[in-house]
Amino acid sequence: MRLSEASKDRLPGNVGVPGYDRSGALHAVHFGIGAFHRAHQAAFTDACNRAGNEAWSITGVSMRSATVAEQLNPQDGLYTLTVRSDEGSDTRVIGSVGEVLVAGPDRDTIVDRLASPECHLATFTVTEKGYCRAPDGSLDLTLASEGFYPILCEALVRRRDAGLPGLSLLSCDNLSGNGKQLGRLMREWIDAKAPTLRDWFAENCTTPDSMVDRIVPAPSADDLDALEQRIGLRDEGAIFTEGFTQWVIEDDFAGPRPAWEKQGVQVVDDVAPYETAKLRLLNGAHSLLAYAGLDHGHTYVHQAIADPKLRALVKRLMLEEAAPTIDAGEDQDLASYADQLVTRFENPALNHRLDQIAMDGSQKIGQRWLEVLAERNDRAGLCEAILTGIAHWLHHVSGQVRVVDDPRADALQNACAEASGAELVTTMFGKAGVVQSPWSPSDTETAFIIAQLRDLA
């Protein structure tokens, strides 16, 4: 029997269920309703609803695949969130998702939801590639036509014409200045496709920065089977995660929002220190573990961090290379954060796959590694950990060792096939390189990468 409104009372008493009115008078539309969103924003919103605040209902949008809609809609939007640790598993049912729509067949309904008077928020976890940026960082209008931009733009035109207030557009993706980037890219779309909307958008909509931190592996079939045995119901949309969770949001909203700060969310004036620390320490270390770990024969993060050589590289990356480039906030202790990250990586209950982290590297390594290298170009000493990571990434994207899941896979593999040595480094990271890079490799850095690549050959 599937989890649903009708069956939830069959759950054992140690599985918490939502007791609030799920019809929801206030609404948010979320683009990219994968595991990451369901372990973060939807969970915090569910906690607000349980606390007795005015309930919010989330309309989830899948941009391409109908998989999540097929998982959650037969379950009335309900799914379980299980926190895993060495001490066991704690499961509760999340009720904040009302429906899941798919951008193609449900496009008109999505526009209706965004244009309705009850909607106040549009939120995003579409991954780095979902922002449809060209290599120079501008909006690629051709790619963007298949993304969320035309849907959102049409809804905003309808809101303006109906005399409704604007929306808060809240990016929760791993981008430096994610809100600022979303605002800039949205304005580029508006300028090209609906120029009369520009002034209204500027005056009525906001795009706050945010940072979300929680490790959320993709669930396996074994995970779902074991959960069914434990709770007595089948949940095709189940999410498994760690106990740690953090969400930091810039206080810049156009209208109502859930009272997230009452459930532990930090609403601050400046997100940048938290965002930069997460990108350069957590995400930077994750990428290093992914590419180097796969080359060392590991499958999961907890296996890779247990490898003494990789553990030493991760600590060097975080403490010696990345941390000195971060202007920490008053309440941030970067050394303690790095220690905490190592402990989180060690969690064997998560089974966080390295190949999941390795996806879309061309969209990620710029802010995780290359910005650090650019800021440290005038400092003494090589960033050997990051440069080692780059060598493993080049080995990975060659396509000779494993399948490359990246939006620029063909260009990356062609570059690796046509160039080698110093020429390959220039082809990838030079001024007209395949990867947009703020960093210009020095001769010494290039030689170090080439030496590492020879060892991997």
Short mmCIF file of N, CA, C and O in Angstrom, two decimals, residues 2 14 28 61 71 99 104 122 131 136 162 190 224 241 247 252 287 297 328 332 335 340 352 364-365 374 423 452:
data_model
loop_
_atom_site.label_atom_id
_atom_site.label_comp_id
_atom_site.label_asym_id
_atom_site.label_seq_id
_atom_site.Cartn_x
_atom_site.Cartn_y
_atom_site.Cartn_z
N ARG A 2 0.54 2.23 -0.87
CA ARG A 2 1.32 3.46 -0.98
C ARG A 2 0.96 4.42 0.14
O ARG A 2 -0.18 4.48 0.62
N ASN A 14 5.93 6.08 15.88
CA ASN A 14 7.19 6.83 15.91
C ASN A 14 7.47 7.56 14.60
O ASN A 14 8.54 8.16 14.44
N ALA A 28 3.54 28.71 -2.67
CA ALA A 28 4.84 28.91 -3.29
C ALA A 28 4.95 27.95 -4.46
O ALA A 28 4.41 26.83 -4.41
N VAL A 61 7.58 21.91 -9.37
CA VAL A 61 7.68 21.87 -10.83
C VAL A 61 8.92 21.08 -11.23
O VAL A 61 10.03 21.42 -10.81
N GLN A 71 5.98 9.92 -8.55
CA GLN A 71 6.24 9.48 -7.18
C GLN A 71 5.26 10.10 -6.18
O GLN A 71 4.72 9.40 -5.32
N GLU A 99 1.25 19.49 -4.77
CA GLU A 99 1.15 18.86 -6.08
C GLU A 99 2.50 19.00 -6.79
O GLU A 99 3.33 19.85 -6.42
N GLY A 104 6.48 20.77 -19.35
CA GLY A 104 5.92 20.64 -20.69
C GLY A 104 4.41 20.51 -20.70
O GLY A 104 3.68 21.44 -21.07
N ALA A 122 8.43 32.25 -5.60
CA ALA A 122 8.93 31.27 -6.55
C ALA A 122 10.34 30.92 -6.11
O ALA A 122 11.18 31.82 -5.92
N TYR A 131 20.34 27.49 -14.92
CA TYR A 131 20.28 28.94 -15.13
C TYR A 131 20.64 29.33 -16.56
O TYR A 131 20.56 30.50 -16.92
N ASP A 136 30.36 33.04 -21.11
CA ASP A 136 30.78 34.32 -20.52
C ASP A 136 29.91 34.74 -19.34
O ASP A 136 30.08 35.84 -18.80
N ALA A 162 -2.91 42.30 -13.93
CA ALA A 162 -4.03 42.12 -13.00
C ALA A 162 -3.92 43.02 -11.78
O ALA A 162 -4.79 43.00 -10.91
N ILE A 190 13.88 39.30 -19.74
CA ILE A 190 12.83 40.31 -19.88
C ILE A 190 13.21 41.35 -20.94
O ILE A 190 12.38 41.74 -21.77
N LEU A 224 14.43 2.28 -0.42
CA LEU A 224 12.97 2.29 -0.43
C LEU A 224 12.39 0.99 0.11
O LEU A 224 11.40 0.99 0.85
N THR A 241 18.64 11.65 4.47
CA THR A 241 19.60 12.75 4.61
C THR A 241 20.32 12.65 5.95
O THR A 241 20.12 11.70 6.72
N TRP A 247 20.15 26.85 6.64
CA TRP A 247 19.61 27.68 5.56
C TRP A 247 19.77 29.13 5.99
O TRP A 247 19.29 29.52 7.06
N ASP A 252 15.22 40.07 2.16
CA ASP A 252 14.83 40.93 1.04
C ASP A 252 13.66 40.28 0.31
O ASP A 252 13.84 39.66 -0.74
N SER A 287 33.88 17.99 -4.47
CA SER A 287 34.34 17.77 -5.84
C SER A 287 35.69 17.07 -5.85
O SER A 287 35.93 16.18 -6.68
N GLY A 297 39.23 4.26 -6.83
CA GLY A 297 38.43 3.05 -6.73
C GLY A 297 37.32 3.09 -5.70
O GLY A 297 36.73 2.05 -5.40
N ALA A 328 35.37 35.77 6.65
CA ALA A 328 34.38 35.14 7.53
C ALA A 328 33.56 36.17 8.28
O ALA A 328 34.04 37.26 8.62
N GLN A 332 31.41 33.06 12.39
CA GLN A 332 31.94 31.93 11.64
C GLN A 332 33.33 31.54 12.11
O GLN A 332 34.23 32.38 12.18
N ALA A 335 37.77 26.97 10.85
CA ALA A 335 38.47 25.75 11.24
C ALA A 335 37.48 24.75 11.84
O ALA A 335 37.54 23.54 11.52
N GLN A 340 33.92 19.95 11.23
CA GLN A 340 32.55 19.45 11.19
C GLN A 340 32.26 18.79 9.84
O GLN A 340 31.58 17.75 9.78
N HIS A 352 26.52 8.37 0.18
CA HIS A 352 26.50 9.44 -0.82
C HIS A 352 27.45 9.09 -1.95
O HIS A 352 28.67 9.05 -1.77
N LYS A 364 30.44 23.66 -12.09
CA LYS A 364 30.68 23.75 -10.66
C LYS A 364 32.07 24.21 -10.26
O LYS A 364 32.25 24.94 -9.29
N ILE A 365 33.09 23.74 -10.99
CA ILE A 365 34.45 23.93 -10.49
C ILE A 365 34.89 25.39 -10.53
O ILE A 365 35.82 25.77 -9.82
N ALA A 374 42.26 31.92 -8.42
CA ALA A 374 42.40 33.30 -8.90
C ALA A 374 42.75 34.24 -7.76
O ALA A 374 43.59 35.14 -7.91
N GLU A 423 49.14 22.47 -23.53
CA GLU A 423 48.11 22.91 -24.47
C GLU A 423 46.71 22.57 -23.95
O GLU A 423 45.76 23.34 -24.11
N GLN A 452 50.61 15.44 -12.51
CA GLN A 452 49.56 14.62 -11.90
C GLN A 452 48.85 13.80 -12.97
O GLN A 452 48.51 12.62 -12.75
#
